[in-house]
Amino acid sequence: MEQVAGVYLSYPFCAQKCTYCNFASGVFPQEQARQYIEVLSNELRSHVWEWLPETLYVGGGTPSTVEVAVLRRILALVPGIPWKEATIEAAPGTINLEKAIGWAECGINRVSLGVQSFVEAEIRRTGRKHTAQVVADELNILRQVGIDNVNIDLIAGLAGQKAASWRESLDWVERLAPPHVSIYMLEVDEDSRLGKEMLLGGVRYGASDAPSDDQTAEFYEMAVERLAQMGIERYEISNFARPGFASLHNLKYWKLEPYAGFGADAHSFDGRVRRQNPESVSAYMEGKPAESAPANVDEERFFVGLRLLAGIRPRSHEWQRFEEPIQHFLDEGLLESENGVLRLTGRGVLLSNEVFQEFIRS
Ligand code: SF4
């Protein structure tokens, strides 16, 4: 029996839709959220567990708004407690002492805080309501109940962001000293209101005041350097941790280890087949079937595994199959290879999408 798989639970409901967000999440009537919990619980109940979950990740959306009693009932349907790592995603402004105590009692031992920025002008433009002080207070509450393993998410490239304000956010990270930080570069695409406005050259959501791609890349590099000085090292393109605090659950995705996802848009992988639940909440709740497709593990090792800074150890047939793109990127200085390990260079990280696309095409 496989003992090391992870479980992902999706709760795609939010109090408001953030301007930069391109996830399949949204604002829905409360009654729908209540019914969703029932459907999710039924999916968990009907699952045949062939292994004991090692990690659990409750993502969203904003699962930190779920009442503790309800969360307790859902988590009771997942075997394996105490999980080695059990994370809940939280929006700042939704945590209080009672809730944090409840989380700890349910087995939650890690919280991922969607801070995005500590600078009020930037936060307001995203549609969020928190302040830096709220984050500091909630981090204290979590530590009080013994949840020290906290991640802080930041976004480089938000509207109105300047080098000085980005520095201010990084100063707050230093002050709060979390063991894990995620730095995402804003994705400018049609799926978020801000991205769409930027593509159209409009001014709403501060779109005309958003940093250029080059500035965003500079902010990212600035963060890599500052976090390293704090002892928080990059271990994946967007993820940074103190020794021993890399996310065990997320590592499963990058190492192509098995996991099972439940809820709308949740993905599962059993080592051979990838499965995706319907993306929309309504389709999921109507019981539309999940879609499955065989995984292409060779390719995925390159465009998923290479996200890890430790790199991958290609098998001999993979060196042969991808000889051309590997050599090309080694020559370009985007990949480096040592003792059979292939990894992205610092410059390769910045151009990683270009590198990955080549492996998908090969
Ligand atoms: S960023 Fe998070 S909280 Fe904001 S809309 Fe997207 S999923 Fe919801």
XYZ file of C-alpha atoms and ligand atoms in Angstrom:
370
model
C 0.000 0.000 0.000
C 1.317 3.431 -1.029
C 1.889 5.428 2.161
C 3.036 8.771 0.907
C 0.266 10.282 -1.202
C -1.322 13.687 -0.704
C -4.916 14.881 -0.615
C -6.167 18.163 -2.030
C -9.561 19.595 -1.092
C -10.907 22.457 -3.163
C -13.131 25.184 -1.722
C -13.493 27.679 -4.585
C -15.590 30.293 -2.754
C -14.381 33.818 -1.986
C -15.853 36.867 -0.281
C -14.765 38.980 -3.251
C -12.992 38.324 -6.527
C -9.488 39.824 -6.398
C -8.588 41.843 -9.487
C -5.456 39.793 -10.277
C -7.024 36.361 -9.702
C -7.225 33.958 -12.643
C -8.245 30.877 -10.637
C -11.535 29.056 -11.077
C -12.889 30.688 -7.910
C -15.603 33.208 -7.298
C -18.332 34.751 -5.199
C -21.392 32.510 -4.899
C -24.562 32.562 -2.731
C -24.018 31.092 0.755
C -26.615 28.402 0.126
C -24.559 27.151 -2.829
C -21.444 26.995 -0.649
C -23.405 24.921 1.882
C -24.600 22.503 -0.806
C -21.095 22.319 -2.242
C -19.822 21.073 1.129
C -22.403 18.274 0.952
C -21.301 17.241 -2.558
C -17.636 17.413 -1.529
C -18.353 15.299 1.563
C -20.149 12.718 -0.597
C -17.198 12.563 -2.973
C -14.894 11.920 -0.009
C -17.247 9.308 1.455
C -17.446 7.359 -1.785
C -13.682 7.352 -2.324
C -11.957 4.015 -1.866
C -8.712 4.785 -0.014
C -5.975 2.525 -1.263
C -3.350 4.405 0.687
C -3.005 6.516 3.796
C -2.611 10.226 3.032
C 0.606 11.754 4.296
C -0.243 15.354 3.454
C -3.421 17.364 3.118
C -3.963 20.705 1.447
C -7.203 22.667 1.727
C -7.061 25.244 -1.044
C -9.317 27.710 -2.714
C -10.869 30.059 -2.945
C -10.886 31.044 0.679
C -11.301 27.906 2.830
C -10.397 29.942 5.931
C -13.989 31.272 5.848
C -15.447 27.779 6.389
C -16.839 27.350 9.913
C -14.557 25.197 12.047
C -17.359 22.734 12.871
C -17.953 22.202 9.138
C -14.237 21.862 8.381
C -13.955 19.342 11.209
C -16.680 17.191 9.630
C -14.984 17.307 6.223
C -11.504 16.513 7.527
C -12.900 13.597 9.534
C -13.586 11.960 6.145
C -9.883 11.959 5.249
C -7.877 9.147 6.859
C -4.325 9.538 8.108
C -4.643 12.070 10.935
C -2.236 13.330 12.244
C -1.045 14.135 8.753
C 2.628 14.938 8.399
C 1.636 18.242 6.839
C -1.890 19.670 6.657
C -2.226 23.131 5.139
C -5.169 25.479 4.886
C -5.095 28.536 2.656
C -6.226 31.667 4.460
C -7.044 35.209 3.475
C -5.713 37.749 5.983
C -8.584 39.130 8.021
C -10.341 35.771 8.401
C -8.340 34.299 11.324
C -9.158 34.606 15.015
C -7.985 32.713 18.097
C -11.038 30.446 18.312
C -10.689 29.445 14.664
C -6.954 28.837 14.963
C -7.497 26.594 18.012
C -10.147 24.694 16.019
C -7.806 24.265 13.059
C -5.041 22.895 15.278
C -7.529 20.442 16.836
C -8.604 19.263 13.343
C -4.973 18.410 12.490
C -4.093 21.561 10.531
C -0.403 22.312 11.153
C 0.410 24.730 8.326
C -1.294 27.900 7.092
C -0.693 29.582 3.760
C -1.529 33.281 4.008
C -2.520 35.019 0.772
C -0.973 38.346 1.729
C 0.117 39.379 -1.819
C 1.377 42.786 -0.557
C 1.967 44.576 2.732
C 1.472 47.982 1.116
C -2.011 49.384 1.602
C -2.321 51.212 -1.730
C -1.453 47.982 -3.578
C -3.726 45.820 -1.414
C -6.738 48.089 -1.979
C -6.303 47.933 -5.738
C -6.494 44.146 -5.628
C -9.860 44.421 -3.899
C -8.501 43.017 -0.612
C -9.195 44.692 2.734
C -6.369 43.672 5.076
C -3.486 45.725 6.429
C 0.071 44.690 7.297
C -0.857 44.867 10.991
C -3.717 42.388 10.487
C -1.229 39.920 8.986
C 1.181 40.443 11.902
C -1.606 39.921 14.468
C -2.910 36.785 12.755
C 0.559 35.318 12.487
C 0.900 35.813 16.247
C -2.402 34.024 16.834
C -1.241 31.067 14.731
C 2.034 30.879 16.623
C 0.138 31.069 19.918
C -1.744 27.853 19.041
C 1.429 26.119 17.861
C 1.002 26.595 14.086
C 4.499 27.925 13.331
C 4.663 26.564 9.813
C 3.242 29.529 7.919
C 3.658 30.532 4.300
C 3.300 34.105 3.085
C 2.313 34.630 -0.571
C 3.490 37.804 -2.315
C 2.870 38.938 -5.893
C 5.481 40.833 -7.891
C 3.925 43.025 -10.570
C 0.819 44.370 -8.801
C -0.652 47.668 -9.945
C 1.157 50.614 -8.379
C 4.128 48.508 -7.244
C 7.484 50.314 -7.253
C 10.930 49.177 -6.105
C 10.429 51.063 -2.801
C 7.010 49.542 -2.065
C 8.242 46.048 -2.999
C 11.127 46.583 -0.569
C 8.562 47.526 2.081
C 6.742 44.218 1.578
C 10.058 42.333 1.834
C 10.892 44.304 5.008
C 7.654 43.043 6.513
C 8.608 39.477 5.595
C 11.904 39.979 7.413
C 10.115 41.384 10.467
C 7.553 38.554 10.593
C 10.136 35.849 9.808
C 7.885 33.118 8.349
C 9.588 29.813 7.493
C 8.119 29.746 3.962
C 7.453 32.408 1.319
C 5.944 32.133 -2.180
C 6.687 34.829 -4.736
C 4.509 34.831 -7.840
C 5.026 37.079 -10.814
C 1.691 38.559 -11.877
C 0.201 36.579 -14.737
C -1.172 38.980 -17.305
C -3.915 37.056 -19.074
C -7.571 37.270 -20.054
C -8.640 35.265 -17.004
C -8.230 38.057 -14.442
C -9.844 41.494 -14.471
C -6.491 43.218 -14.001
C -4.792 41.116 -16.690
C -7.583 41.758 -19.179
C -7.478 45.488 -18.502
C -3.692 45.522 -18.968
C -4.001 43.649 -22.264
C -6.604 46.147 -23.433
C -4.422 49.093 -22.385
C -7.124 50.310 -19.960
C -6.857 52.118 -16.627
C -9.221 50.205 -14.334
C -7.751 48.393 -11.274
C -4.631 50.549 -11.695
C -3.745 48.656 -14.894
C -1.948 51.633 -16.436
C 0.215 51.871 -13.312
C 1.375 48.233 -13.295
C 5.131 47.569 -13.547
C 6.536 46.383 -16.874
C 7.526 42.728 -17.363
C 11.176 43.715 -16.901
C 10.440 45.558 -13.647
C 8.418 42.596 -12.388
C 11.339 40.289 -13.177
C 13.649 42.698 -11.293
C 11.326 42.625 -8.272
C 11.403 38.830 -8.365
C 15.219 38.834 -8.477
C 15.277 41.345 -5.624
C 13.129 38.975 -3.567
C 15.383 35.982 -4.347
C 18.358 37.930 -2.988
C 16.615 39.405 0.076
C 15.047 36.091 1.083
C 18.400 34.305 0.736
C 19.883 36.889 3.127
C 17.109 35.973 5.575
C 17.999 32.262 5.247
C 14.893 31.572 3.140
C 16.252 29.774 0.069
C 14.534 29.223 -3.266
C 13.727 25.536 -3.788
C 11.168 25.918 -6.585
C 10.626 28.728 -9.076
C 8.035 30.460 -6.869
C 8.762 28.858 -3.501
C 11.290 29.679 -0.799
C 11.826 28.054 2.590
C 14.080 27.829 5.601
C 15.776 24.397 5.858
C 13.195 21.726 6.629
C 10.171 23.864 5.694
C 9.712 23.132 1.982
C 6.054 22.207 1.441
C 5.831 18.414 1.564
C 2.480 18.471 -0.205
C 3.533 20.706 -3.074
C 6.773 18.725 -3.499
C 4.566 15.777 -4.475
C 3.324 17.704 -7.512
C 6.816 18.553 -8.695
C 8.205 15.084 -7.960
C 5.275 13.454 -9.790
C 4.183 11.571 -6.680
C 0.552 10.529 -6.300
C -2.198 12.723 -4.908
C -5.970 12.715 -4.940
C -8.015 15.874 -5.379
C -11.612 16.420 -4.313
C -13.976 19.244 -5.220
C -14.447 21.491 -8.248
C -11.450 21.641 -10.575
C -9.427 19.330 -8.307
C -6.752 17.245 -10.010
C -5.581 13.741 -9.140
C -2.606 11.670 -10.218
C -2.002 8.038 -9.348
C 1.387 7.715 -11.002
C -0.033 6.840 -14.428
C -3.327 8.647 -15.033
C -4.241 12.307 -14.503
C -7.822 13.067 -13.581
C -9.568 16.426 -13.346
C -12.919 17.163 -11.755
C -15.213 19.585 -13.643
C -13.803 23.100 -13.424
C -17.008 24.983 -12.766
C -18.738 24.745 -9.413
C -22.131 24.148 -11.056
C -20.853 21.346 -13.315
C -19.166 19.696 -10.319
C -22.309 19.990 -8.210
C -24.458 18.567 -11.014
C -22.271 15.474 -10.870
C -20.629 15.868 -14.278
C -17.881 13.241 -14.562
C -14.172 13.869 -14.106
C -11.943 13.742 -17.170
C -9.004 11.351 -17.260
C -5.968 11.128 -19.497
C -2.826 9.021 -19.301
C 0.085 11.030 -17.914
C 3.121 11.568 -20.091
C 5.611 11.069 -17.305
C 8.741 11.572 -19.462
C 7.656 15.033 -20.589
C 6.254 15.993 -17.216
C 9.518 15.207 -15.493
C 10.998 17.958 -17.637
C 8.389 20.683 -17.393
C 7.181 19.920 -13.875
C 10.294 18.396 -12.272
C 12.626 21.075 -13.591
C 10.690 23.664 -11.573
C 12.630 22.344 -8.576
C 15.961 24.081 -8.163
C 17.519 20.747 -7.171
C 16.826 19.677 -10.773
C 16.033 16.237 -12.140
C 18.024 13.136 -12.929
C 16.904 12.193 -16.471
C 16.952 8.497 -17.360
C 19.141 7.435 -20.271
C 16.254 7.247 -22.770
C 15.223 10.769 -21.690
C 18.715 12.174 -22.336
C 18.406 10.680 -25.799
C 14.852 11.763 -26.505
C 15.460 15.366 -25.405
C 19.075 15.609 -26.542
C 18.383 18.527 -28.877
C 16.567 20.915 -26.487
C 18.896 19.962 -23.605
C 21.995 20.812 -25.650
C 20.387 23.998 -26.937
C 19.574 25.270 -23.434
C 22.960 24.173 -22.044
C 24.596 26.258 -24.793
C 22.276 29.186 -24.050
C 23.122 29.027 -20.336
C 19.509 28.347 -19.287
C 20.224 24.785 -18.106
C 23.244 23.324 -16.358
C 24.208 19.715 -15.894
C 26.431 18.083 -13.299
C 26.884 14.411 -12.404
C 23.756 13.354 -14.266
C 21.586 16.085 -12.736
C 19.962 18.667 -14.957
C 18.750 21.967 -13.497
C 17.713 25.477 -14.464
C 20.312 28.231 -14.056
C 19.345 31.574 -12.463
C 18.642 32.974 -15.924
C 16.838 29.762 -16.872
C 14.423 30.300 -13.985
C 13.398 33.669 -15.429
C 12.901 32.148 -18.872
C 11.518 28.850 -17.611
C 8.324 28.979 -19.672
C 10.404 29.140 -22.815
C 12.429 26.117 -21.661
C 9.372 24.076 -20.661
C 7.561 24.729 -23.929
C 10.467 23.263 -25.841
C 10.226 20.006 -23.875
C 6.495 19.780 -24.474
C 7.076 20.194 -28.212
C 9.935 17.667 -28.434
S -6.903 35.454 -5.108
Fe -7.681 33.973 -3.665
S -9.133 35.141 -2.413
Fe -8.785 36.364 -4.264
S -10.405 35.737 -5.660
Fe -8.632 34.464 -6.138
S -8.923 32.592 -4.925
Fe -10.302 34.188 -4.081
